[in-house]
CSV table of C-alpha atoms and ligand atoms in Angstrom, one decimal:
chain,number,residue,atom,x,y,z
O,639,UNK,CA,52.5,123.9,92.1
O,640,UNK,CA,56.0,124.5,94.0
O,641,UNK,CA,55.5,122.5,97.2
O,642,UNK,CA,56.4,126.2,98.7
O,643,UNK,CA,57.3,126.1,102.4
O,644,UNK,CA,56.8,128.9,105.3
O,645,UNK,CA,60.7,128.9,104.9
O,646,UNK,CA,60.9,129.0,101.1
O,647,UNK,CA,59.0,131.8,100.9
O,648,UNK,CA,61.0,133.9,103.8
O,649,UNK,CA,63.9,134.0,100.9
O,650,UNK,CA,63.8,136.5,98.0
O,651,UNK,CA,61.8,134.6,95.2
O,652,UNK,CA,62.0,135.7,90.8
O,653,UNK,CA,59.2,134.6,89.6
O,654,UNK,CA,59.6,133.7,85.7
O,655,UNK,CA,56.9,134.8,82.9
O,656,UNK,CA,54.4,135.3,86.0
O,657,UNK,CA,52.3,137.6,83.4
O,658,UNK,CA,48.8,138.7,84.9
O,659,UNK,CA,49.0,136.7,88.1
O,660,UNK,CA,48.2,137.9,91.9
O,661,UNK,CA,51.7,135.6,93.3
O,662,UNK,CA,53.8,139.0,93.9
O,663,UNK,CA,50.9,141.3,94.8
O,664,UNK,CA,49.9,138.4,97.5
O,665,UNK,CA,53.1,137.9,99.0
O,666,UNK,CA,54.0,141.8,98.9
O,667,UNK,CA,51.0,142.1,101.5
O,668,UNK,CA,52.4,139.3,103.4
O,669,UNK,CA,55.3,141.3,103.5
O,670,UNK,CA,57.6,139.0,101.9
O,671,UNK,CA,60.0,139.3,98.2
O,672,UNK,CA,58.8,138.5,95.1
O,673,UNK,CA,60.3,139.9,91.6
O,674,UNK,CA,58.5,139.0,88.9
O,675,UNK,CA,59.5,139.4,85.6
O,676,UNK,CA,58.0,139.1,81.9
O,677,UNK,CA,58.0,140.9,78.5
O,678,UNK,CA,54.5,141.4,79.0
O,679,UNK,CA,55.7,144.2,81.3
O,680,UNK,CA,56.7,146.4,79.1
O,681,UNK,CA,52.6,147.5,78.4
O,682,UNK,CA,50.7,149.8,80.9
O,683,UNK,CA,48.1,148.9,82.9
O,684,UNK,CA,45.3,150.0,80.7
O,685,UNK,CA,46.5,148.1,77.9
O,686,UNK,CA,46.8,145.0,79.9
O,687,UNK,CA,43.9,145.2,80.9
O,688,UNK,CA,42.3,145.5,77.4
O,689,UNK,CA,44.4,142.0,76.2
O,690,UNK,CA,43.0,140.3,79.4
O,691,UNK,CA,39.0,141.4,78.2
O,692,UNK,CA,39.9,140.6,74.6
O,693,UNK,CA,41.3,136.9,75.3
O,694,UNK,CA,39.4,135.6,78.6
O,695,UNK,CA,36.5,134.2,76.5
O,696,UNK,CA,38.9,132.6,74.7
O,697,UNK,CA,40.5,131.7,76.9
O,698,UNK,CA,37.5,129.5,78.8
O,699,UNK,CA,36.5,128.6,75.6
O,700,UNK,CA,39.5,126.7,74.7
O,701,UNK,CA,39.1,125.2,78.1
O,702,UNK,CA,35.2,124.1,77.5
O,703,UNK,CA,36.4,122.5,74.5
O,704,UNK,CA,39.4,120.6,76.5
O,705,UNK,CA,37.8,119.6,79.4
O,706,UNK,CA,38.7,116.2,79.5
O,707,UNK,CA,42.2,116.9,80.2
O,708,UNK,CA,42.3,118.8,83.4
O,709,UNK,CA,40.5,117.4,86.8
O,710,UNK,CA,37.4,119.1,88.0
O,711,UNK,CA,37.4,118.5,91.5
O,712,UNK,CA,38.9,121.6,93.4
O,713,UNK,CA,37.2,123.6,90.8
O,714,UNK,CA,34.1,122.6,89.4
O,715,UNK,CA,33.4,124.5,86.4
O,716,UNK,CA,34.6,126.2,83.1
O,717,UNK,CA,32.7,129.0,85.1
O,718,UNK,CA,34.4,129.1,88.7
O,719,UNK,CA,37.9,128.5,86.8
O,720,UNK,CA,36.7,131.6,85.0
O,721,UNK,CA,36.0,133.4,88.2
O,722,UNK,CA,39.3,132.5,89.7
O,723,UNK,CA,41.8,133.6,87.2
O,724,UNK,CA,39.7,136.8,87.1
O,725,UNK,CA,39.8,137.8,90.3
O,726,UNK,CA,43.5,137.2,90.2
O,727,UNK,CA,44.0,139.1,86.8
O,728,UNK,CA,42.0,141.5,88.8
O,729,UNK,CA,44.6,141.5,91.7
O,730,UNK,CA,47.6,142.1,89.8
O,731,UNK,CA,46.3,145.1,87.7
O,732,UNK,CA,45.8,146.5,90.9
O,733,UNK,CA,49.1,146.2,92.2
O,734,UNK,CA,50.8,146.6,89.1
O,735,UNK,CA,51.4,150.2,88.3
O,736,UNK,CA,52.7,150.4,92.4
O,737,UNK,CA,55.1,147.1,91.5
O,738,UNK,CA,56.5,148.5,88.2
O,739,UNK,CA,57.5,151.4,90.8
O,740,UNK,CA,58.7,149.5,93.3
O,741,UNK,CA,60.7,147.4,90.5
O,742,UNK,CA,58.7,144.3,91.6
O,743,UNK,CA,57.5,143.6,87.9
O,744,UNK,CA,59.9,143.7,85.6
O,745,UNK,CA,60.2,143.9,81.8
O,746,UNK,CA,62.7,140.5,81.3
O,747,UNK,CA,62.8,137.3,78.7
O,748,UNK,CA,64.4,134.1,79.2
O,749,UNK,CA,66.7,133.2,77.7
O,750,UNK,CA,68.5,136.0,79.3
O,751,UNK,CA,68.3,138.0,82.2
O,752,UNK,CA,69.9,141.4,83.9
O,753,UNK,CA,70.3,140.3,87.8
O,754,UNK,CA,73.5,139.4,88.6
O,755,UNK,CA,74.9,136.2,89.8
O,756,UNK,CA,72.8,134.5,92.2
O,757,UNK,CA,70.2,137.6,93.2
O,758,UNK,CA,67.6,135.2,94.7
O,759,UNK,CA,67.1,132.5,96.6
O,760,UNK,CA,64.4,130.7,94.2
O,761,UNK,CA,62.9,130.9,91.0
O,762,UNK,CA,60.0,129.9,89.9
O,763,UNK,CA,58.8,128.9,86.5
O,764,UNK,CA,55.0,127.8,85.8
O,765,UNK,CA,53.1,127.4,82.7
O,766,UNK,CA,56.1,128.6,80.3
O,767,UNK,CA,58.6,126.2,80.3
O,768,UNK,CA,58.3,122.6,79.3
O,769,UNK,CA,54.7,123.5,78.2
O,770,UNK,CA,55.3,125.4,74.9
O,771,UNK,CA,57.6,122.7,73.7
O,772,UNK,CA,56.1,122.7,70.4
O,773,UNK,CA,56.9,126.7,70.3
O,774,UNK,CA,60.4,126.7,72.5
O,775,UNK,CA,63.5,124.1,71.6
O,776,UNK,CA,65.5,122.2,73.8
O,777,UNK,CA,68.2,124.8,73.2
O,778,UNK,CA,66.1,127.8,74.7
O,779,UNK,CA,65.1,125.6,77.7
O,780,UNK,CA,68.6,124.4,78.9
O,781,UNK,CA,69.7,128.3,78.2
O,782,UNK,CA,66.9,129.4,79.9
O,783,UNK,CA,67.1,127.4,83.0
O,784,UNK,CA,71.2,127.7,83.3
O,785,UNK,CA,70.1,131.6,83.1
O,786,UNK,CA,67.7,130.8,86.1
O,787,UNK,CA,70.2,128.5,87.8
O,788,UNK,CA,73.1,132.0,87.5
O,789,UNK,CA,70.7,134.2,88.7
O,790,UNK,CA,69.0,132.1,91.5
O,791,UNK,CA,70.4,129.2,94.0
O,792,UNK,CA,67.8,126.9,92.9
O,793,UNK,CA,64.9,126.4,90.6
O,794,UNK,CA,61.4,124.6,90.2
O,795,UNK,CA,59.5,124.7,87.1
O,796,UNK,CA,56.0,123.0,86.7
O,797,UNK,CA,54.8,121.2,85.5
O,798,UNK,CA,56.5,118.7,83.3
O,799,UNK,CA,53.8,118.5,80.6
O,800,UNK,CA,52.9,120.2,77.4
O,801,UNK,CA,50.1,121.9,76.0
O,802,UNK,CA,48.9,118.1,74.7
O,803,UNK,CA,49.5,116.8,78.2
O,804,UNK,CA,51.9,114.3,77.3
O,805,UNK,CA,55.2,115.0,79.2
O,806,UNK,CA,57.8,116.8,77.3
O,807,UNK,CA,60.1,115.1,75.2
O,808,UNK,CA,62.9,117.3,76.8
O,809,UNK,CA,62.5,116.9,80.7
O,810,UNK,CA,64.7,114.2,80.6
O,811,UNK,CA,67.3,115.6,78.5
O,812,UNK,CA,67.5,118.8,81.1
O,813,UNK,CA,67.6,116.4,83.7
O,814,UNK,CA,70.6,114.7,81.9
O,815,UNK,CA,72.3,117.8,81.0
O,816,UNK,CA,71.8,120.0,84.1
O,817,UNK,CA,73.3,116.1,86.4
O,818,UNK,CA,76.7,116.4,84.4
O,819,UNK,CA,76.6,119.9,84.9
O,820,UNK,CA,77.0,119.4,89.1
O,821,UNK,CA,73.4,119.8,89.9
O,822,UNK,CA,70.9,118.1,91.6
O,823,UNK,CA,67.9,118.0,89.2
O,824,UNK,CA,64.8,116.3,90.6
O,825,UNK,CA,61.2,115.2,89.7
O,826,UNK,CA,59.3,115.7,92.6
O,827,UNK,CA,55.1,115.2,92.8
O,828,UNK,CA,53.6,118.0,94.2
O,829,UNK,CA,49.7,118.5,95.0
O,830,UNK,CA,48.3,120.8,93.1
O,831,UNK,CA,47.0,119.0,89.7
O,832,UNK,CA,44.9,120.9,87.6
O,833,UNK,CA,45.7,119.6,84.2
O,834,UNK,CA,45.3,116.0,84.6
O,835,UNK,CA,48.8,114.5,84.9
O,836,UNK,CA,50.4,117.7,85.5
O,837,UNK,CA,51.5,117.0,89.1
O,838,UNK,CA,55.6,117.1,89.0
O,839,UNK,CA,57.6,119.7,89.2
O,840,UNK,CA,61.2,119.6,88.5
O,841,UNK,CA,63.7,121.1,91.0
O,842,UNK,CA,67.3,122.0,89.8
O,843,UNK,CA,70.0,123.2,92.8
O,844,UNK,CA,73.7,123.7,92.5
O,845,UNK,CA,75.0,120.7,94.5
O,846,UNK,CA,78.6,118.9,93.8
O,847,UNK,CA,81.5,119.3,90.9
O,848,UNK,CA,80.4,118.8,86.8
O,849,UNK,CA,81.2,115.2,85.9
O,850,UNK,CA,82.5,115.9,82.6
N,951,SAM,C1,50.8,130.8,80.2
N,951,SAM,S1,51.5,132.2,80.9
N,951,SAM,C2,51.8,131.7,82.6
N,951,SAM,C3,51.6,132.8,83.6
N,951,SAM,C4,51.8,132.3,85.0
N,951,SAM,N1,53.2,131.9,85.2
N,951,SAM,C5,50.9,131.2,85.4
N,951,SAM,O1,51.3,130.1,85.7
N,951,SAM,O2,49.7,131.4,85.4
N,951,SAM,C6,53.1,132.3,80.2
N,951,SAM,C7,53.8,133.7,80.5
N,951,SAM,O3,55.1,133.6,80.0
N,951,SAM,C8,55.4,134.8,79.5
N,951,SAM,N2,56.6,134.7,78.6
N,951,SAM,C9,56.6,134.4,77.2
N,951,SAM,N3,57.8,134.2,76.8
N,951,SAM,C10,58.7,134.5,77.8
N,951,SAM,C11,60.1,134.5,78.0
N,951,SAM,N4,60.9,134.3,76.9
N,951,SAM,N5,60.6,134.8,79.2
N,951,SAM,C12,59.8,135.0,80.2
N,951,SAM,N6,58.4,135.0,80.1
N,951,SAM,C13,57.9,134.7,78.9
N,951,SAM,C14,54.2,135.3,78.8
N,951,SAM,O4,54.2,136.7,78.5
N,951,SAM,C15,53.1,134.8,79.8
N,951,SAM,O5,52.8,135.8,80.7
């Protein structure tokens, strides 16, 4: 989803809204730095993993019933996707009591966050912005990623699309706004595409003087 080098992920990485993922308990083996924050952290592990029983049918179901939009050729089935997020679910609640300790999952929302200026190296941002543009204005994403941009030196979100898989209608304007701003803010393809179309990331750096 990130295009993530070897070298990228030697630097200390936030990742943004990573809910019930295995990302940080991964990398944490690998002995590199992942913080991860959401407000889904604020619930225990037992509770967690009651939400994650209650909604995974659901959750596949809506999929079934969507299947034309996503491409089924690195995973085959409804079933295998199924298997995959499940193990990773799986994963995470086993790290997660450990990372809560070791302040590698955090309880945070955009559109504002408590590191300080420029704590990592990257952020990351996937499935939460751009996708819920029907549920999240164009106001909450530029504050949201100029929140990411203080607290990291650069920024990818992906993908570009939203829940309909049409592209948002406000990539363009972040791109616009975060340019005058003095960044460098980039579509780049990247190649993992799951939901069909839904093969760009955006990647925002401070670079340069605001032109305005
Ligand atoms: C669709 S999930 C994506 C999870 C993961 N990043 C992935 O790609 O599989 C969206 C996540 O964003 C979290 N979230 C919702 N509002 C948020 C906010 N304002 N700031 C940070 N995370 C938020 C949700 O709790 C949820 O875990």
């Amino acid at each position: 989803m990130f295009s993530l080098s070897d070298e990228d992920l030697k630097g200390s990485i936030l990742g943004c809204g990573d809910g019930p993922a295995s990302f940080n308990d991964e990398m944490t083996q690998k002995g590199l730095s992942v913080v991860s924050i959401d407000p889904i952290y604020k619930f225990d592990s037992k509770l967690l993993e009651q939400r994650i029983d209650k909604v995974y049918g659901h959750v596949l179901e809506r999929t079934r019933l969507n299947m034309d939009k996503y491409i089924w050729k690195n995973i085959s089935s409804v079933e295998e996707l199924g298997k995959i997020r499940m193990d990773s679910m799986e994963k995470f609640l086993a790290d997660y009591e450990k990372g809560k300790l070791e302040n590698r999952y955090i309880v945070g929302e955009l559109p504002s966050l408590q590191f300080k200026d420029d704590s990592f190296d990257l952020a990351l941002a996937s499935h939460l912005l751009f996708l819920y543009s029907e549920q999240l204005s164009l106001d909450f994403h530029i504050k949201s990623i100029d929140e990411l941009c203080r607290v990291s030196k650069e920024v990818r979100i992906f993908p570009l699309l939203d829940m309909n898989s049409n592209r948002s209608p406000y990539v363009d304007e972040v791109i616009e706004y975060f340019t005058k701003e003095g960044y460098s803010a980039c579509e780049e393809k990247v190649n993992y595409e799951f939901q069909k179309g839904g093969n760009k990331m955006l990647r925002i750096k401070k670079n340069g003087s605001p032109q305005h």
